PDB file of C-alpha atoms in Angstrom:
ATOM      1  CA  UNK C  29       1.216  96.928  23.813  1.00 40.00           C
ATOM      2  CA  UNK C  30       1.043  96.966  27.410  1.00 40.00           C
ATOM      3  CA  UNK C  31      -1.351  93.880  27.205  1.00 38.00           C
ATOM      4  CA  UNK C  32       1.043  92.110  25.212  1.00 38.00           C
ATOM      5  CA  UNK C  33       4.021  92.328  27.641  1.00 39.00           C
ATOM      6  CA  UNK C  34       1.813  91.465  30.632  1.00 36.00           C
ATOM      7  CA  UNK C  35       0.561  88.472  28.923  1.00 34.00           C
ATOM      8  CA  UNK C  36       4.467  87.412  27.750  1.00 33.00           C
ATOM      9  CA  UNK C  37       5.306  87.696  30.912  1.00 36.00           C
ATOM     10  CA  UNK C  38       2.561  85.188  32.417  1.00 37.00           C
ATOM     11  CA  UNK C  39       3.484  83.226  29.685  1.00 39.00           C
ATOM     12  CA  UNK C  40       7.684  82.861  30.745  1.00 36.00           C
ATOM     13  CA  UNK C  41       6.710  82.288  34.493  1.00 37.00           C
ATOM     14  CA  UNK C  42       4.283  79.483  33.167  1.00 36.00           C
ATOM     15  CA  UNK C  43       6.938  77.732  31.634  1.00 36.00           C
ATOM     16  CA  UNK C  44       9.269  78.325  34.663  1.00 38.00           C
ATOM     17  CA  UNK C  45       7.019  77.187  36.874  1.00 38.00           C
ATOM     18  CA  UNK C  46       6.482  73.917  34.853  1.00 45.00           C
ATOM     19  CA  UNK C  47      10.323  73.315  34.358  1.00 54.00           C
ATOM     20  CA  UNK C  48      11.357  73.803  37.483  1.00 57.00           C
ATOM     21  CA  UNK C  49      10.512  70.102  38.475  1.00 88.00           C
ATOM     22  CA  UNK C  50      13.768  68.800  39.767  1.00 93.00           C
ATOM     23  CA  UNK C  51      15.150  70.685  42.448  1.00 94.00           C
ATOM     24  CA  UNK C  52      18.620  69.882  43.673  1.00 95.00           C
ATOM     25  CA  UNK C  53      20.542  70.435  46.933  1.00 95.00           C
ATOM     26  CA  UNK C  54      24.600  70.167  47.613  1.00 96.00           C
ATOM     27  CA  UNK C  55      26.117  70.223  51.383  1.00 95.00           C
ATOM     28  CA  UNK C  56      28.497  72.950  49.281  1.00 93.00           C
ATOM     29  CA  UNK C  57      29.532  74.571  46.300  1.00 92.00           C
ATOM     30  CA  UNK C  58      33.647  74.525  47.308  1.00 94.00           C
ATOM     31  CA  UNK C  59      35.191  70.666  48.322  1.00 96.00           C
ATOM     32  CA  UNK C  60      38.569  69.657  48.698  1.00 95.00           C
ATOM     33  CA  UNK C  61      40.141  66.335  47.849  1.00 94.00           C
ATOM     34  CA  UNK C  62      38.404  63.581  50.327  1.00 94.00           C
ATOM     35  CA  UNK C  63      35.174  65.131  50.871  1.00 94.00           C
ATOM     36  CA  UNK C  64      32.116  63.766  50.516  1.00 94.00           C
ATOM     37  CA  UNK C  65      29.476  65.804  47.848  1.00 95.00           C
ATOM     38  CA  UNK C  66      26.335  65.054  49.741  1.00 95.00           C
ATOM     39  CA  UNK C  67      23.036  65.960  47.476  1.00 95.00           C
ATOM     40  CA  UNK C  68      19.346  65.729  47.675  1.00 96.00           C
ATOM     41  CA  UNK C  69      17.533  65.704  44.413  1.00 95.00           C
ATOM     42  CA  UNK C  70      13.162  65.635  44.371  1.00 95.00           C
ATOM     43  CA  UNK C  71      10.787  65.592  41.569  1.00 94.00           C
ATOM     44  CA  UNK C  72       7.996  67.214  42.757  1.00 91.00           C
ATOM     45  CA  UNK C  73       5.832  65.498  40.649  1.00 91.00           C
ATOM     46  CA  UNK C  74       6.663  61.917  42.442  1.00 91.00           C
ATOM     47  CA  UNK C  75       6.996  63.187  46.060  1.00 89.00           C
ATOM     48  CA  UNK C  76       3.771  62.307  47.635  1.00 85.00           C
ATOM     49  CA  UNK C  77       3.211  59.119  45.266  1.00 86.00           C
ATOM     50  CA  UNK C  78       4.505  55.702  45.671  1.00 84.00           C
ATOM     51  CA  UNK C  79       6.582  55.378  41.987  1.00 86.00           C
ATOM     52  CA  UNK C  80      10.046  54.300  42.331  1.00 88.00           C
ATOM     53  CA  UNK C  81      12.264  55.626  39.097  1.00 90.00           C
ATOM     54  CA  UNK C  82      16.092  56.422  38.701  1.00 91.00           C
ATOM     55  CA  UNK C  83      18.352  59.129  39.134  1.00 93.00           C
ATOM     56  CA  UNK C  84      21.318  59.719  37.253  1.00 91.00           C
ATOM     57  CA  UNK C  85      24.548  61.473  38.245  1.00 93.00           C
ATOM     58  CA  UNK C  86      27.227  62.640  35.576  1.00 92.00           C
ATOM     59  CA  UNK C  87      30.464  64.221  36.996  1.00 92.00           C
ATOM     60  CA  UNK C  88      32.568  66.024  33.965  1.00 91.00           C
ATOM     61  CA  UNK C  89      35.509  68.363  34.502  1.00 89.00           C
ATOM     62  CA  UNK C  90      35.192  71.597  32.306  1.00 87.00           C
ATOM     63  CA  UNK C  91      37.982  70.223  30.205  1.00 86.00           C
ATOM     64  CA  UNK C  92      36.098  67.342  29.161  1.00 84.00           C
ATOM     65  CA  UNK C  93      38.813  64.897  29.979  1.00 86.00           C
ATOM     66  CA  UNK C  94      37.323  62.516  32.765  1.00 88.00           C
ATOM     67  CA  UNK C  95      33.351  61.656  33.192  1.00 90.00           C
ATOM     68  CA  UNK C  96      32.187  59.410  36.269  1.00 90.00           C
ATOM     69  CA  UNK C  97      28.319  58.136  35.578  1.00 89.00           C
ATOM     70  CA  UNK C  98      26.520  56.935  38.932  1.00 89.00           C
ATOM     71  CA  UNK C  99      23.028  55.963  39.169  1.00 88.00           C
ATOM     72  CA  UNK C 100      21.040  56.171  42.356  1.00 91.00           C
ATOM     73  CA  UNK C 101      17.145  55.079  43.080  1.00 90.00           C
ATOM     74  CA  UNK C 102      14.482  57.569  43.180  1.00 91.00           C
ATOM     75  CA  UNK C 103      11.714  56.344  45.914  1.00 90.00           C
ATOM     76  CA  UNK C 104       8.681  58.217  45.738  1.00 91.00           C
ATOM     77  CA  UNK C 105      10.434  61.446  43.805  1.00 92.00           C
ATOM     78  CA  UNK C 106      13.461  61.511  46.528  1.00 94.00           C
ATOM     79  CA  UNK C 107      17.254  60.392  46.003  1.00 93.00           C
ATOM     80  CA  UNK C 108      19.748  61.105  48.594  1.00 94.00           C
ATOM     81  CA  UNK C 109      23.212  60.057  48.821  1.00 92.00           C
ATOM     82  CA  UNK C 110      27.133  61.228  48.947  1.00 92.00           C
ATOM     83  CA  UNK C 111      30.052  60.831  46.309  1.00 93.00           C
ATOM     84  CA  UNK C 112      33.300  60.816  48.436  1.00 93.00           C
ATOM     85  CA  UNK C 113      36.245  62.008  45.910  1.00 93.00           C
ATOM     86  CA  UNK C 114      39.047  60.660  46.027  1.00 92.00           C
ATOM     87  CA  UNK C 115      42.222  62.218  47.804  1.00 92.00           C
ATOM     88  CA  UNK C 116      44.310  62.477  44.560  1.00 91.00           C
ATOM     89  CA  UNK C 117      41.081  64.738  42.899  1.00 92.00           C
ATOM     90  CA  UNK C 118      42.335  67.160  40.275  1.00 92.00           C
ATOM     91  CA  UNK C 119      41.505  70.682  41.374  1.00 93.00           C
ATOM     92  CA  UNK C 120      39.109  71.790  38.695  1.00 92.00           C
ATOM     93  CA  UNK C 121      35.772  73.005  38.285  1.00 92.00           C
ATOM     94  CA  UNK C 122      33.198  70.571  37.297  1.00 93.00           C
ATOM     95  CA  UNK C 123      29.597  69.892  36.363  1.00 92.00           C
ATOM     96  CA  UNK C 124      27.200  67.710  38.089  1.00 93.00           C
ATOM     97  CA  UNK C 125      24.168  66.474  35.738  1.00 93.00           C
ATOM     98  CA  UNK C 126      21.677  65.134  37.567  1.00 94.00           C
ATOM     99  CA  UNK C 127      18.493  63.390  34.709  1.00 92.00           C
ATOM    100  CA  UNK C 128      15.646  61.384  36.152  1.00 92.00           C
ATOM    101  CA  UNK C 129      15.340  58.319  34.201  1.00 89.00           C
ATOM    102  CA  UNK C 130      11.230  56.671  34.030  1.00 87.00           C
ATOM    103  CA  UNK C 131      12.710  53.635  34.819  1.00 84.00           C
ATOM    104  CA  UNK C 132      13.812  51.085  37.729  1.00 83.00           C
ATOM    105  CA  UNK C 133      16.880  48.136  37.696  1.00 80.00           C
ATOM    106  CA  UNK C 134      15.273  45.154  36.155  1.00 80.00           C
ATOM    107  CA  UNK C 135      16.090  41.696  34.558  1.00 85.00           C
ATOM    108  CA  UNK C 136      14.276  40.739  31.492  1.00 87.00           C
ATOM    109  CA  UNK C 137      15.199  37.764  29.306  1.00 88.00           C
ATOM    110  CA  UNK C 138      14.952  35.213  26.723  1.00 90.00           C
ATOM    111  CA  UNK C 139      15.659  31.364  26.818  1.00 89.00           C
ATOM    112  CA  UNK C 140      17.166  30.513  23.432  1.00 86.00           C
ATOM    113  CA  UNK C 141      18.198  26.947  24.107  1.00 83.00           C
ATOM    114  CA  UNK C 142      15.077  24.308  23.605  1.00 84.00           C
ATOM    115  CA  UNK C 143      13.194  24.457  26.604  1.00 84.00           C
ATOM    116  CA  UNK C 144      10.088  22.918  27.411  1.00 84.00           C
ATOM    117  CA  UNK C 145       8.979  24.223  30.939  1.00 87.00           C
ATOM    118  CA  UNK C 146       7.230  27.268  31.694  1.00 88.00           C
ATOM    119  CA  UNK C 147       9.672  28.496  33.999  1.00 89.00           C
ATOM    120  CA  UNK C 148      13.202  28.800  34.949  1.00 88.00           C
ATOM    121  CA  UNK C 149      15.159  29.020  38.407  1.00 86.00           C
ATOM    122  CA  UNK C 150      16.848  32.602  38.934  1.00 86.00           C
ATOM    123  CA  UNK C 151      19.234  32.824  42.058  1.00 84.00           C
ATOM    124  CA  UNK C 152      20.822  36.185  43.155  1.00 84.00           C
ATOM    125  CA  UNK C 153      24.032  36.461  45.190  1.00 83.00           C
ATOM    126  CA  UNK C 154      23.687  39.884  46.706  1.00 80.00           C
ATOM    127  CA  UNK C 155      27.359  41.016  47.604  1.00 74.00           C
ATOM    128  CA  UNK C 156      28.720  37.993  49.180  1.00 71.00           C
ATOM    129  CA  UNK C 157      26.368  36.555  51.417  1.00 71.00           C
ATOM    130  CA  UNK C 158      22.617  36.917  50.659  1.00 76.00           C
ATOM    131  CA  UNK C 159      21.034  34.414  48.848  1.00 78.00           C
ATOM    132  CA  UNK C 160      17.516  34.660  47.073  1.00 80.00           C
ATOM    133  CA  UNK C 161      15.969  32.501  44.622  1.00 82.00           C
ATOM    134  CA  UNK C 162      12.729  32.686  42.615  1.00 84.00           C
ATOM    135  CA  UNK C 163      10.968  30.441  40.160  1.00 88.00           C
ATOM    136  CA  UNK C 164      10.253  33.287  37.240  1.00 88.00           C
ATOM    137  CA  UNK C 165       7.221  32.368  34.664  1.00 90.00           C
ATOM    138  CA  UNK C 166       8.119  32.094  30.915  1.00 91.00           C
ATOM    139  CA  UNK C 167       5.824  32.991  28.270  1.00 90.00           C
ATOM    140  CA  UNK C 168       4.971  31.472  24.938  1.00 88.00           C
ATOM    141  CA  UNK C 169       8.082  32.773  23.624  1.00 89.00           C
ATOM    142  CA  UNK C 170      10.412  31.834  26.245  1.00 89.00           C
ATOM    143  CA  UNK C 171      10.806  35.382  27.298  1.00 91.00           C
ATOM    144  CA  UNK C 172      10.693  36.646  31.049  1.00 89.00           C
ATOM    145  CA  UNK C 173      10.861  40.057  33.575  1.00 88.00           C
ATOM    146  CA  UNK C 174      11.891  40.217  36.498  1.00 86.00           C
ATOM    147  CA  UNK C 175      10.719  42.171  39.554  1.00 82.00           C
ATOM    148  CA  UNK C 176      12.157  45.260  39.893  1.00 80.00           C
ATOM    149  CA  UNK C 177      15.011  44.929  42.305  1.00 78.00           C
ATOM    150  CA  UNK C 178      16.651  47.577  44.875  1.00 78.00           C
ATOM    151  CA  UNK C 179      19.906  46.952  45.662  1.00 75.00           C
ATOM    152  CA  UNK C 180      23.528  48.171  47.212  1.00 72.00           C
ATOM    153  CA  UNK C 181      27.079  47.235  45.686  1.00 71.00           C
ATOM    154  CA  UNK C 182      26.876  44.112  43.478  1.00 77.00           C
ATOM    155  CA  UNK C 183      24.843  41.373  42.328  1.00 80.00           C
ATOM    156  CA  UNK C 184      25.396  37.954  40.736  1.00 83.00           C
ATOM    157  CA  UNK C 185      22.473  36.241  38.712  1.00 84.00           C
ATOM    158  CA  UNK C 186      22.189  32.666  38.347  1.00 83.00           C
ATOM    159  CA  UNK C 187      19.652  31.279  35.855  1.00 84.00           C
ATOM    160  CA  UNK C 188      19.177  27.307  35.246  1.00 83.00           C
ATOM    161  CA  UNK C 189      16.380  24.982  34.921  1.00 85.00           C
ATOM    162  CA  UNK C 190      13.677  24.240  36.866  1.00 82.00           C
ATOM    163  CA  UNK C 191      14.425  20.904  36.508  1.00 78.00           C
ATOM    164  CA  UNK C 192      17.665  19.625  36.866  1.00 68.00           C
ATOM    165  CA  UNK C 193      19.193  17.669  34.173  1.00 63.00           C
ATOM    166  CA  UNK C 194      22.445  16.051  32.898  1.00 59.00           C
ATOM    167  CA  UNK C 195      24.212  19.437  31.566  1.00 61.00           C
ATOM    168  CA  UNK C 196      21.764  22.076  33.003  1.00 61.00           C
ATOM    169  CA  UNK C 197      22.361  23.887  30.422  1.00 72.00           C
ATOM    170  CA  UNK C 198      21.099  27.451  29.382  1.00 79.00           C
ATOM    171  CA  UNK C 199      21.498  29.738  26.849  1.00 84.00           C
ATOM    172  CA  UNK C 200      19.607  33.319  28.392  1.00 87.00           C
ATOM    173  CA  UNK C 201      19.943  36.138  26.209  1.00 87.00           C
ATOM    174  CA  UNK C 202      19.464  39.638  28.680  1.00 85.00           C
ATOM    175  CA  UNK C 203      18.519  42.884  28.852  1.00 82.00           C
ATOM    176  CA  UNK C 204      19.155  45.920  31.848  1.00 78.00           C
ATOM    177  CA  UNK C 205      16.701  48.831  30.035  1.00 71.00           C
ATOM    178  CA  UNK C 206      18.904  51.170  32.708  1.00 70.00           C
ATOM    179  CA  UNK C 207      21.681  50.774  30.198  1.00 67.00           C
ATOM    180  CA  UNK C 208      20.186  51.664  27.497  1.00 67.00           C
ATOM    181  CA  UNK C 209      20.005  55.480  26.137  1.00 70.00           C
ATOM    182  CA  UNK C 210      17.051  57.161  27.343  1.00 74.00           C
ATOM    183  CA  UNK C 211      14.695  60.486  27.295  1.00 80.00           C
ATOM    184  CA  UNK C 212      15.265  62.456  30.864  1.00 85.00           C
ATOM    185  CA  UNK C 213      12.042  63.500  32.235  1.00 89.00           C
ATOM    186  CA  UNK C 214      13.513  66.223  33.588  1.00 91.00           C
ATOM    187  CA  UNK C 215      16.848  67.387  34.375  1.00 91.00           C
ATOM    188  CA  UNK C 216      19.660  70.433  35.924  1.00 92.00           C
ATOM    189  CA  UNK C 217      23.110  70.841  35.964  1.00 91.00           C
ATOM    190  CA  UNK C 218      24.931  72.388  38.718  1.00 93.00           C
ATOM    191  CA  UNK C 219      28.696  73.606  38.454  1.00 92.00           C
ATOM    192  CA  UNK C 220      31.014  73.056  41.586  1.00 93.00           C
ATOM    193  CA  UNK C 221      34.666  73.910  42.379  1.00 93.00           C
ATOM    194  CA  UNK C 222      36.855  70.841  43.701  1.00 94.00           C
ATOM    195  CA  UNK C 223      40.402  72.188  45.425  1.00 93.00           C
ATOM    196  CA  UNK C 224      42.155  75.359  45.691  1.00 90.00           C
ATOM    197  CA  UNK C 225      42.298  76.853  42.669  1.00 81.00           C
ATOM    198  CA  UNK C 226      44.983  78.929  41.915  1.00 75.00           C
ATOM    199  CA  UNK C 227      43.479  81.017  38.989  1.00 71.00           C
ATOM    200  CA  UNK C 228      39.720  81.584  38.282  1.00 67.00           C
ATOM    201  CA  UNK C 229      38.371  79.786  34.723  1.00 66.00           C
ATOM    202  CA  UNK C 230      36.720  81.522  32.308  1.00 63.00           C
ATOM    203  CA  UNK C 231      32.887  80.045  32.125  1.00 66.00           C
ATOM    204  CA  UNK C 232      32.796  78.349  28.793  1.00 70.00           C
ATOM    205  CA  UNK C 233      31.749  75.059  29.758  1.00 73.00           C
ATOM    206  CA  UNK C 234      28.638  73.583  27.571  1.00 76.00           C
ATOM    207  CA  UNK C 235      27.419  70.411  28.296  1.00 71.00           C
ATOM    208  CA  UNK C 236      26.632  68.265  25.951  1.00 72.00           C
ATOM    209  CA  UNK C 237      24.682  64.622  26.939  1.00 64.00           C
ATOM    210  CA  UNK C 238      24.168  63.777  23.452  1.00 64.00           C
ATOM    211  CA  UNK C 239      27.990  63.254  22.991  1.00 61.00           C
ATOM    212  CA  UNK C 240      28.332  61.632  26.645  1.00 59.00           C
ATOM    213  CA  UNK C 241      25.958  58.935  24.864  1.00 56.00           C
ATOM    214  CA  UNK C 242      27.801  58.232  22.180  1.00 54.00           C
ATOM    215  CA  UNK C 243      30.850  57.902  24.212  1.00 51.00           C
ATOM    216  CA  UNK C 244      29.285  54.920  25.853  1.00 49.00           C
ATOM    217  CA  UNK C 245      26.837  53.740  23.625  1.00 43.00           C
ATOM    218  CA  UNK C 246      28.144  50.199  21.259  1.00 43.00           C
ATOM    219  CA  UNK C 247      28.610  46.916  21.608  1.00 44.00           C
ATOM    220  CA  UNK C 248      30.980  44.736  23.819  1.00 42.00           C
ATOM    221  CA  UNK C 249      33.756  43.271  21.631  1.00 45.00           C
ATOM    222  CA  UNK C 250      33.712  39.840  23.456  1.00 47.00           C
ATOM    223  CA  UNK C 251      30.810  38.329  26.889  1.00 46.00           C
ATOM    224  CA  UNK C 252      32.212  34.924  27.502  1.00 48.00           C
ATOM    225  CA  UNK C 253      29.760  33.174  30.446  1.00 47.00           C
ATOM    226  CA  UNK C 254      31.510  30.525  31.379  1.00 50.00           C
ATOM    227  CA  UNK C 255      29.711  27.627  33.211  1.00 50.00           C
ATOM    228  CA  UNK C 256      31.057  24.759  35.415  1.00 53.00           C
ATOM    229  CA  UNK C 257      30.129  21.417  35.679  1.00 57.00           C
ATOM    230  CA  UNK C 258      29.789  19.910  39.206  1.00 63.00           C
ATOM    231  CA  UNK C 259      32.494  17.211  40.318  1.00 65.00           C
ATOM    232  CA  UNK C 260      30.628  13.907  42.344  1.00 67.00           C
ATOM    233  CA  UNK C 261      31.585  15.160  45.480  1.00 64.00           C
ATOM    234  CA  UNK C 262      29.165  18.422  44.630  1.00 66.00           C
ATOM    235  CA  UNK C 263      26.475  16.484  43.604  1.00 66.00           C
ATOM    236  CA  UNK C 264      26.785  14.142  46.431  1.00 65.00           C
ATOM    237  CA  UNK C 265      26.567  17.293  48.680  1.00 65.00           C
ATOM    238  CA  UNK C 266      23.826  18.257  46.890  1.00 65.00           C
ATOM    239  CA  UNK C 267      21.401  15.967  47.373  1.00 64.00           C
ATOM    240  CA  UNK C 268      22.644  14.215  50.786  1.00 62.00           C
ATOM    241  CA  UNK C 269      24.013  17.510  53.233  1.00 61.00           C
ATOM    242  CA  UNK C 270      20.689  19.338  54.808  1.00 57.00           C
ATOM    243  CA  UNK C 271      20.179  22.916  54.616  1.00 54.00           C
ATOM    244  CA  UNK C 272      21.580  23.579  58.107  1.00 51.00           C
ATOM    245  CA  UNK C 273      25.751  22.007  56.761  1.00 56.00           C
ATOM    246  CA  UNK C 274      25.297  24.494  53.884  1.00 56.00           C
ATOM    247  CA  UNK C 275      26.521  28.062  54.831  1.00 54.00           C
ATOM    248  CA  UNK C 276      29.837  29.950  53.972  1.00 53.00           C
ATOM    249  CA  UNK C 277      31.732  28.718  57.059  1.00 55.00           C
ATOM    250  CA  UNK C 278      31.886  24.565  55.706  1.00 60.00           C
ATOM    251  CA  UNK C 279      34.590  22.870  54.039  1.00 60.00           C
ATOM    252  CA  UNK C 280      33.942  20.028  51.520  1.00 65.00           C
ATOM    253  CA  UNK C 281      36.838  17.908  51.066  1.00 66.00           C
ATOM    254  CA  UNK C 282      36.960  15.358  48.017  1.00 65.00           C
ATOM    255  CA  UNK C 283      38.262  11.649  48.001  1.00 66.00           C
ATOM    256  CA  UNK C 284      36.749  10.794  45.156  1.00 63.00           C
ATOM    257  CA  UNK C 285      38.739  12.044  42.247  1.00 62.00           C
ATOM    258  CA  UNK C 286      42.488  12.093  43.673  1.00 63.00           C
ATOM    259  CA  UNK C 287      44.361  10.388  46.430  1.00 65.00           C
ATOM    260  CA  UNK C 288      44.777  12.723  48.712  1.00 67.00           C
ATOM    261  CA  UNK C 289      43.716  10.643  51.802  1.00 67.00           C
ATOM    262  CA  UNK C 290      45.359   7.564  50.979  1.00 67.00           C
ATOM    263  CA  UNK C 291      49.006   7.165  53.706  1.00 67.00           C
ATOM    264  CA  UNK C 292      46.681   8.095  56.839  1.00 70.00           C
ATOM    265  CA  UNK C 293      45.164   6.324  59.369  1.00 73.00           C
ATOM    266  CA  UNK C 294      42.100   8.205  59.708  1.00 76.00           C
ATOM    267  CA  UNK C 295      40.340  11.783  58.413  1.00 77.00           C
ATOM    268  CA  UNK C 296      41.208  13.146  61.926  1.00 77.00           C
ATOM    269  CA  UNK C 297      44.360  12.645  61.399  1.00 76.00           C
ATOM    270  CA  UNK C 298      44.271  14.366  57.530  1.00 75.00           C
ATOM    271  CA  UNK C 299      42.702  17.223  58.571  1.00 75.00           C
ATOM    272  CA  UNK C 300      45.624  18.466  60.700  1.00 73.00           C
ATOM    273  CA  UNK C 301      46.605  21.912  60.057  1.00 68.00           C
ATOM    274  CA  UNK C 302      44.415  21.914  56.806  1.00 69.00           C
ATOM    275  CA  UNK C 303      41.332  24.146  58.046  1.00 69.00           C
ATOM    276  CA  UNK C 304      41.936  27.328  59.810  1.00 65.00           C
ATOM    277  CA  UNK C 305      40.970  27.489  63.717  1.00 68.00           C
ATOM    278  CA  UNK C 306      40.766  24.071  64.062  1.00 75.00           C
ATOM    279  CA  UNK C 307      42.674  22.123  66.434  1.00 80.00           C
ATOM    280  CA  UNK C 308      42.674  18.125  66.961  1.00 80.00           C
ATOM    281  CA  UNK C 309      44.347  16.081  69.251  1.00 80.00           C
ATOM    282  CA  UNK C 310      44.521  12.389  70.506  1.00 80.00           C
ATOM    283  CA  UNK C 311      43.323  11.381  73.896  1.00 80.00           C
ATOM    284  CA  UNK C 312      44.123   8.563  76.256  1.00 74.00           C
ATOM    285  CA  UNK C 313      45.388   5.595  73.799  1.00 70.00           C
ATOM    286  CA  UNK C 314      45.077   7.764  70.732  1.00 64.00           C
ATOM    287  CA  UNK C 315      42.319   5.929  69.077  1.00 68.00           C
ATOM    288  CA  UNK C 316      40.103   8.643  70.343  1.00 79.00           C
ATOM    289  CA  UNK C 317      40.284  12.689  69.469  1.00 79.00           C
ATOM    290  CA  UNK C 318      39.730  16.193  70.714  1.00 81.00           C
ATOM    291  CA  UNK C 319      38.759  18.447  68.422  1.00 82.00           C
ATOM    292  CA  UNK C 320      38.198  22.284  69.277  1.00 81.00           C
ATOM    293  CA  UNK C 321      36.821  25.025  66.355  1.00 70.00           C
ATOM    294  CA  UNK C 322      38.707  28.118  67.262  1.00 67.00           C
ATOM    295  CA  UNK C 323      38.630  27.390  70.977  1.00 68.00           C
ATOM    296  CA  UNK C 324      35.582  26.047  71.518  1.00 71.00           C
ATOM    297  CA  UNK C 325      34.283  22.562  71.282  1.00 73.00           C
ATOM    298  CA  UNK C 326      33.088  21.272  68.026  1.00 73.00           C
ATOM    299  CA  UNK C 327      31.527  18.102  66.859  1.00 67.00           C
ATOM    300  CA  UNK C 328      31.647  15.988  63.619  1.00 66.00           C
ATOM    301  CA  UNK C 329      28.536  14.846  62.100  1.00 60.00           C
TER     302      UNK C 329
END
């Protein structure tokens, strides 16, 4: 008998020891309305390796009345980062799921529209500014992947043909596998207090993933891509105005489908008042102009 308990016991720290995979840190257990829940989580497995995957961070009140679902990457078994709540928080307690998800943000694809060429354009807008743009390789069935892709806020993909035609247009049909539902390697939940709480809960909370799944799991009602043609002033633009005219601080002005210059003696004159910061005046007989860009001298080209 003795035997057999010894060896039961082995056997429940075994499995223990083989669960307890994903270890998770807070900054606290308490916060108040405006603080910032800073965590740590690590997969021991991943640590000294090079595999990127994703971590997954559920937020429920014990009432099950609000979820938030944020997703973080895991580099090499590690994600760190901070949730700031809101100032208007309910004072509740609430549960913090944290799954790791086999799996990193990527694009992949299918060109329905007839297509002949054996690859299409891809541009990303990441936030507002940076631009990058990639030639990806089709295979025989029109279908593409992407590279996986690390990112912060928001991103805008762009896909059209390699060559550009008439229309340019595209019919892609996508898929994000971080959307869809998933097996956690490995997972823990951790309960935390947020505000003053005037009278202790009773612990009765269960948490239940399967039924956050179905909450968010279906099909959108309605995706309408909309696409826009370009005017002739665009396409002029396009393939006349060098690299070095194109950032986000130029103006394009079109002539060429309304009247809008016609009453004035020259462009100088027109653009008066009509871009921000910049300043033109006549000199000496007023045939000639000054022209200053918020201050400083500027030049037309």
């Amino acid at each position: 008998m003795k035997t057999l308990l010894l060896l039961l016991s082995m056997c429940i720290g075994a499995v223990a020891t083989a669960q307890a995979q994903l270890e998770v840190t807070l900054n606290k257990a308490v916060f108040m309305p405006g603080d910032s829940i800073l965590f740590e989580a690590r997969y021991a497995p991943w640590v000294t390796s090079k595999y990127n995957a994703t971590l997954n961070v559920w937020m429920e009140d014990v009432d099950h009345k609000a979820v938030w679902k944020m997703r973080y990457p895991m580099l090499a078994g590690v994600a760190a980062a901070d949730i700031l709540l809101p100032d208007g928080m309910p004072a509740n307690n609430y549960a913090l799921y944290f799954s790791v998800q086999d799996d990193f943000f990527s694009v992949k694809g299918t060109v329905v529209s007839p297509y002949k060429d054996k690859a299409i354009r891809v541009t990303v807008l990441l936030g507002e500014e940076q631009l990058l743009a990639d030639n990806i390789s089709l295979d025989e069935q029109r279908s593409f992947e992407m590279k996986k892709m690390l990112f912060a806020d928001r991103a805008k993909f762009f896909f059209a043909p390699v060559k550009t035609n008439r229309t340019n247009d595209l019919q892609v049909d996508l898929q994000v596998t971080l959307d869809s539902n998933f097996q956690a390697i490995d997972d823990t939940l951790i309960m935390i207090q947020i505000g003053e709480m005037t009278q202790a809960k009773p612990n009765s909370y269960r948490f239940d993933p399967e039924a956050l799944f179905a909450n968010s799991s279906g099909t959108l009602k309605t995706v309408e891509v909309m696409g826009k043609k370009k005017t002739p002033a665009e396409k002029f633009e396009e393939g006349h105005v060098s690299g070095m005219f194109r950032t986000t601080d130029a103006y394009g002005f079109d002539g060429t489908e309304s009247n809008q210059f016609i009453g004035w003696i020259n462009i100088l004159e027109w653009m008066k008042g009509r871009v921000a910061g910049l300043n033109i005046q006549p000199v000496g007989n007023g045939f000639d102009y000054k022209a200053t860009w918020q201050g400083g001298e500027t030049f037309f080209f």
